[in-house]
GROMACS .gro file of C-alpha atoms in nm:
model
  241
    1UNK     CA    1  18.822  15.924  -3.446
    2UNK     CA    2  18.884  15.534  -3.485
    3UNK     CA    3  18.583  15.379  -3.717
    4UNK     CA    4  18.555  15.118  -3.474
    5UNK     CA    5  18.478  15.337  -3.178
    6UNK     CA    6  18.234  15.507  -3.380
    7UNK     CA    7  18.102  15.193  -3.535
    8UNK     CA    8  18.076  15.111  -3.157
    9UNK     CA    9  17.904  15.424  -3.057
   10UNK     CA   10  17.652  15.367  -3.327
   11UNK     CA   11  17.571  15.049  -3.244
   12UNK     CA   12  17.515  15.133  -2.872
   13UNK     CA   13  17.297  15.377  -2.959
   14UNK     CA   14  17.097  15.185  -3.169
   15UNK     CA   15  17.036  14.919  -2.944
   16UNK     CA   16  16.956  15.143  -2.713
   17UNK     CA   17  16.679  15.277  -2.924
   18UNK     CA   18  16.581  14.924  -2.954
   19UNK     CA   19  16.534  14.906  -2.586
   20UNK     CA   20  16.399  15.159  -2.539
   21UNK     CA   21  16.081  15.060  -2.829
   22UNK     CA   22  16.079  14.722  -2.626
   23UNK     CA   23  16.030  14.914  -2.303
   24UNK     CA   24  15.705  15.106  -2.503
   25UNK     CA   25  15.574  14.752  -2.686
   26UNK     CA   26  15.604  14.606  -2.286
   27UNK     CA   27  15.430  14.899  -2.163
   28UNK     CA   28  15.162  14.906  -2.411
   29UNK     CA   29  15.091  14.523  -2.361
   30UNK     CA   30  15.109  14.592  -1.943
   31UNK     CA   31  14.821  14.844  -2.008
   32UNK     CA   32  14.593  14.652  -2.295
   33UNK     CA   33  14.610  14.372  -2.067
   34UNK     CA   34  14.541  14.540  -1.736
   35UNK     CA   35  14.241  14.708  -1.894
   36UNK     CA   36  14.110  14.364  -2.009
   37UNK     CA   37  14.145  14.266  -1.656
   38UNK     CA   38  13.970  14.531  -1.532
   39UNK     CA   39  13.649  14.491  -1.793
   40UNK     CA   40  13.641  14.130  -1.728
   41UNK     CA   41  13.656  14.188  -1.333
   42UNK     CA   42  13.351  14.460  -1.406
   43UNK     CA   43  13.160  14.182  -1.639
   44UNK     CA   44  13.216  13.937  -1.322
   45UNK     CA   45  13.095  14.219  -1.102
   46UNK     CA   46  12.786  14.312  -1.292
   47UNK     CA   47  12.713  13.921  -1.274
   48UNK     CA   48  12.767  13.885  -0.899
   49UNK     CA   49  12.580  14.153  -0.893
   50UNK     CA   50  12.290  14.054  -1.084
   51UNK     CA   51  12.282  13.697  -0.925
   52UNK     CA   52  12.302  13.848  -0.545
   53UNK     CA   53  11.951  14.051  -0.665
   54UNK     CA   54  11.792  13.780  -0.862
   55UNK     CA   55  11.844  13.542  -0.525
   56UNK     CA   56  11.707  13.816  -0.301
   57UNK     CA   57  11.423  13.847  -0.498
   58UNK     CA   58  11.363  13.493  -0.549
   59UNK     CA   59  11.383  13.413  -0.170
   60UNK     CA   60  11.122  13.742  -0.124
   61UNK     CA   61  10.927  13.577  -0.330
   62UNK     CA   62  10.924  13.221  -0.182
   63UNK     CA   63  10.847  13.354   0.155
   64UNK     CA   64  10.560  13.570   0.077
   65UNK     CA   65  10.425  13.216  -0.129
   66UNK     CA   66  10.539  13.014   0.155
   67UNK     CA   67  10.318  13.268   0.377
   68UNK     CA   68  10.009  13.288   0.111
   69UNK     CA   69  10.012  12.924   0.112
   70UNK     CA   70  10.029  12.882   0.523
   71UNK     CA   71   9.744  13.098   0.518
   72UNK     CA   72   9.476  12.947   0.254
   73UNK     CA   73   9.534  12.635   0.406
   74UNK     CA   74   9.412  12.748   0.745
   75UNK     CA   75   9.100  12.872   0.498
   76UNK     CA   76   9.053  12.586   0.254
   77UNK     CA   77   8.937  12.278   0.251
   78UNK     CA   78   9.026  12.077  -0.060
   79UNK     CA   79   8.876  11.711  -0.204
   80UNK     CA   80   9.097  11.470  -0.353
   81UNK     CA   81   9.026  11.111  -0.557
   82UNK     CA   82   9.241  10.895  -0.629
   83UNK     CA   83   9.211  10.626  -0.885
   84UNK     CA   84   9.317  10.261  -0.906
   85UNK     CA   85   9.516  10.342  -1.209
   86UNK     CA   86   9.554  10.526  -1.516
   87UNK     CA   87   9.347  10.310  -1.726
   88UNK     CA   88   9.105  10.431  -1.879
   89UNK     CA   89   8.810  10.243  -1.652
   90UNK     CA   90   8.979  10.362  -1.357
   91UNK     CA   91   9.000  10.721  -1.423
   92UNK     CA   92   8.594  10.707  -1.552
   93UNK     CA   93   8.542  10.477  -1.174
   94UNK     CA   94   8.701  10.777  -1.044
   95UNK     CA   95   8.472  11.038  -1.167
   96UNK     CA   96   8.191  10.872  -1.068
   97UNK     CA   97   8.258  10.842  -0.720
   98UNK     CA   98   8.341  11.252  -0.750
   99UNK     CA   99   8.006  11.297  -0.837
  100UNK     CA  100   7.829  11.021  -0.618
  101UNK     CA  101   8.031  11.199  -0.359
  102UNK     CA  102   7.949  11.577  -0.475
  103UNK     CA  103   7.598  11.453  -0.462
  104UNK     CA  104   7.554  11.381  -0.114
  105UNK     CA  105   7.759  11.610   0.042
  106UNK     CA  106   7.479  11.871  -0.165
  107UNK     CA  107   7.175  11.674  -0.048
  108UNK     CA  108   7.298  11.650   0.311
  109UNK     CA  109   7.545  11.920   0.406
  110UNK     CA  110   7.263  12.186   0.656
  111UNK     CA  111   7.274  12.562   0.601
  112UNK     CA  112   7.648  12.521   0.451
  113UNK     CA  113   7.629  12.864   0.347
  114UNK     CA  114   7.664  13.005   0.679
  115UNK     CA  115   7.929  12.718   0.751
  116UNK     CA  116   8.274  12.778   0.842
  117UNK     CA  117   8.618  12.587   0.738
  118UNK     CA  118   8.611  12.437   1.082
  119UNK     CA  119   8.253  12.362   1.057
  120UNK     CA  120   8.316  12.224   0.716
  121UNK     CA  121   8.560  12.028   0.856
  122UNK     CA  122   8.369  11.892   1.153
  123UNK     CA  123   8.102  11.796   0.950
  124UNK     CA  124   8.275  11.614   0.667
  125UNK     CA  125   8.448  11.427   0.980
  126UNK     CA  126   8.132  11.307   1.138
  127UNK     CA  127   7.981  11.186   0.805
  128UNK     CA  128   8.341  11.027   0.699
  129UNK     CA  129   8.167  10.657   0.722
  130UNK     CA  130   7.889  10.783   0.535
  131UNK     CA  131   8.102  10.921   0.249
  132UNK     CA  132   8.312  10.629   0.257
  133UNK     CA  133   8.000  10.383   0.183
  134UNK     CA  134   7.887  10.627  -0.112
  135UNK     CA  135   8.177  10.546  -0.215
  136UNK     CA  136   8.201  10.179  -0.212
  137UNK     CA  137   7.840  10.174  -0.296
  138UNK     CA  138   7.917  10.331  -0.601
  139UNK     CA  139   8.230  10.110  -0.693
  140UNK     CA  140   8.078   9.844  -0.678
  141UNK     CA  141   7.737   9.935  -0.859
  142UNK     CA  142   8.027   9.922  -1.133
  143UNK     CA  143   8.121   9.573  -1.108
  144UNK     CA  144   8.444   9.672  -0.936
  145UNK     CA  145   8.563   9.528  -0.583
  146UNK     CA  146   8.840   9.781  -0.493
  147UNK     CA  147   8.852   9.866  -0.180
  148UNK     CA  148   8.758  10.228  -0.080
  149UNK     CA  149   8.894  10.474   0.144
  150UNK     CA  150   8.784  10.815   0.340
  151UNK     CA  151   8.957  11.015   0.546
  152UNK     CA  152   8.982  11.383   0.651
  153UNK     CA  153   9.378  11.442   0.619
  154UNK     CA  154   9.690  11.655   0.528
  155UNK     CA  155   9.754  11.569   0.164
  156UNK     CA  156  10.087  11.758  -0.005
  157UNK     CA  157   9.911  11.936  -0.332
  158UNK     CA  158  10.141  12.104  -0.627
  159UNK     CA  159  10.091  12.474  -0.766
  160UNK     CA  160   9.689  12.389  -0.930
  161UNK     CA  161   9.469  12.602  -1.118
  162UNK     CA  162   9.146  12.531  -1.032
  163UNK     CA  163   8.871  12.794  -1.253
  164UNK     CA  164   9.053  13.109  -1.227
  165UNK     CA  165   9.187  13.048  -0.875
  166UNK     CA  166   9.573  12.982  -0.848
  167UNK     CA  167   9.684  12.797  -0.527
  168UNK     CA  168  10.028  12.754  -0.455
  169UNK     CA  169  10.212  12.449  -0.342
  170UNK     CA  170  10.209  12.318  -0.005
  171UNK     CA  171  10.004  12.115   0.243
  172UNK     CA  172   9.647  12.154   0.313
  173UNK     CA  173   9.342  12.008   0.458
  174UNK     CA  174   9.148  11.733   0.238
  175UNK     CA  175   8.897  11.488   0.187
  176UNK     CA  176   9.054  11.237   0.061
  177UNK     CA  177   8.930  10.942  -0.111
  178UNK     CA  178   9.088  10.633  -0.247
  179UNK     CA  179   8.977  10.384  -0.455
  180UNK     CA  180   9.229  10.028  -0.482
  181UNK     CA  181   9.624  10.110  -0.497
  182UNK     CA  182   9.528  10.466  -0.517
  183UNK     CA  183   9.799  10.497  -0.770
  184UNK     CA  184   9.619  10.649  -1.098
  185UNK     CA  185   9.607  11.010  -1.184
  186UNK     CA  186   9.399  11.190  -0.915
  187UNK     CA  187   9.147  11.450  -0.940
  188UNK     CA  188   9.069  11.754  -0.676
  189UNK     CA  189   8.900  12.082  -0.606
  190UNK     CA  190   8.787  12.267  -0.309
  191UNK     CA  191   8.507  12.210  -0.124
  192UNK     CA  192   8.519  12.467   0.127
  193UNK     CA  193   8.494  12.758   0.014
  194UNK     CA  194   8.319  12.529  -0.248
  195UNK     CA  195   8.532  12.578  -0.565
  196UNK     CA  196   8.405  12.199  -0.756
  197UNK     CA  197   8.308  12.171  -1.097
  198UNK     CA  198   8.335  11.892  -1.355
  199UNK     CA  199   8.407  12.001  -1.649
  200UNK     CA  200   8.739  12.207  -1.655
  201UNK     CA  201   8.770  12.288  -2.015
  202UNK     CA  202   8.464  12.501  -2.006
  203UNK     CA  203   8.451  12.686  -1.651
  204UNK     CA  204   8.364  13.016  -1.543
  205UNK     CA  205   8.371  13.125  -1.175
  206UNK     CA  206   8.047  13.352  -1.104
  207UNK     CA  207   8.062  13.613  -0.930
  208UNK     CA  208   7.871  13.518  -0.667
  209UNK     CA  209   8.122  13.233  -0.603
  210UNK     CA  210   8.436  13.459  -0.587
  211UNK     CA  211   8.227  13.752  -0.327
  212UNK     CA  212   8.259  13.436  -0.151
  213UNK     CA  213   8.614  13.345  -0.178
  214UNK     CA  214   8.656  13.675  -0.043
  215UNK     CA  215   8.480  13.656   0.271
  216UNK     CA  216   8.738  13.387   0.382
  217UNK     CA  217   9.047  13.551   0.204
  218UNK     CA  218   9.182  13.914   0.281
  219UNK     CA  219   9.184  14.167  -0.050
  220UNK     CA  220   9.605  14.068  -0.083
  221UNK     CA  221   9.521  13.721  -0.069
  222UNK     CA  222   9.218  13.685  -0.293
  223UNK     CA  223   9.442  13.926  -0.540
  224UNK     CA  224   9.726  13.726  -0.537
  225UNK     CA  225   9.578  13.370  -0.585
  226UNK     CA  226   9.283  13.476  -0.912
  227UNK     CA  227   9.411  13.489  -1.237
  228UNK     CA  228   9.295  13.660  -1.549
  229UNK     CA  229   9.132  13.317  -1.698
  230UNK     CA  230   8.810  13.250  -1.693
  231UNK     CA  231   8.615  12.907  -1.661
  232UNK     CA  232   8.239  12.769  -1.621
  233UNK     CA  233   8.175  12.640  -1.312
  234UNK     CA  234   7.879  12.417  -1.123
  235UNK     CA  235   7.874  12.516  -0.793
  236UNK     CA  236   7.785  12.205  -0.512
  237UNK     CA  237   7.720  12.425  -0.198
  238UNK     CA  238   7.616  12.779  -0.271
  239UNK     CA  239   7.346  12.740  -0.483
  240UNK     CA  240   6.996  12.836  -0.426
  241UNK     CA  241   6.760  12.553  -0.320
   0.00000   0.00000   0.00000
């Protein structure tokens, strides 16, 4: 046979065989790369996934505190004071008038043991010119002439702890107070059912005053809103006289 034509038929052959280890290496790369396709579209997955539950939870969530906070609100009635300012003789102005307030609400709420929100409510809202001149009474016993405010309204509170009772965010019932430009750091509690105390670094809610938080809450309610915390507090309305 003629070298060339075998030199020929060698060097077919060999590329050949070189083709054909191309066709593997192209192969192998297809399938390394279609398996990292396929993890990355099961990472993605497990993500969607993940995020799809997280949202359904989250919006379960926000609608049963959306319908816990609908419902306290038809049950609560809350006090807020707001200061002049954030100085420091306008927060101390504001205390005062919390307790000058606190005081006479005590001396001259009738039988408000047996009273309900409403009745709470229509009380505070007959006396509302009453609590207003406390108020200005005692603003101006401290050499102040800021004008004074009271009114029963619908304030917008944030999430508060208040004792061991957790209310969530949303709008409820208040007696609101304020003193000047009302634009200092405010203070609140609740006074029906009555849920006040002064010092809230060293506050305890009796017993007494949470069988009474029960009466206006159901057991899924009153379970969802107490926390495990537990603070002294003075109690305005239920206490013996």
């Amino acid at each position: 046979m003629d070298r060339t034509k075998i030199k020929d038929q060698f060097g077919q052959f060999g590329r050949r065989r070189e083709y054909g280890a191309d066709d593997d290496r192209t192969t192998s790369r297809q399938m390394k790369k279609s398996r990292r396709m396929c993890a990355a579209a099961a990472v993605l997955f497990a993500f969607a996934a993940a995020f799809a539950l997280t949202t359904a939870v989250y919006r379960m969530d926000a609608k049963a505190q959306s319908d816990l906070q609908r419902r306290l609100s038809e049950e609560v009635l809350r006090f807020h004071v707001l200061a002049n300012s954030d100085s420091r003789e306008d927060q101390a102005l504001k205390l005062k008038v919390r307790d000058k307030v606190l005081e006479f609400l005590e001396a001259n709420m009738a039988d408000e043991q047996h009273m309900t929100e409403d009745e709470t409510v229509m009380w505070i809202r007959e006396h509302i010119d009453e609590i207003e001149d406390v108020s200005r009474r005692c603003v101006a016993e401290e050499n102040y002439d800021y004008p004074v405010t009271a009114a029963v309204t619908t304030c917008w509170f944030p999430d508060k702890t208040y004792g061991d009772v957790t209310f969530p965010a949303g709008n409820y019932e208040a007696l609101r107070i304020e003193i000047g430009s009302a634009k200092g750091h405010n203070w609140w509690c609740v006074l029906y059912p009555s849920l006040c105390f002064r010092d809230a670094a060293n506050a305890v809610v009796p017993n007494e005053g949470k069988e009474k938080l029960k009466h206006v809450l159901t057991e899924e309610e009153y379970s969802e809103i107490t926390a495990g915390t537990e603070f002294k507090i003075s109690w305005y309305f239920w206490k013996k006289k």
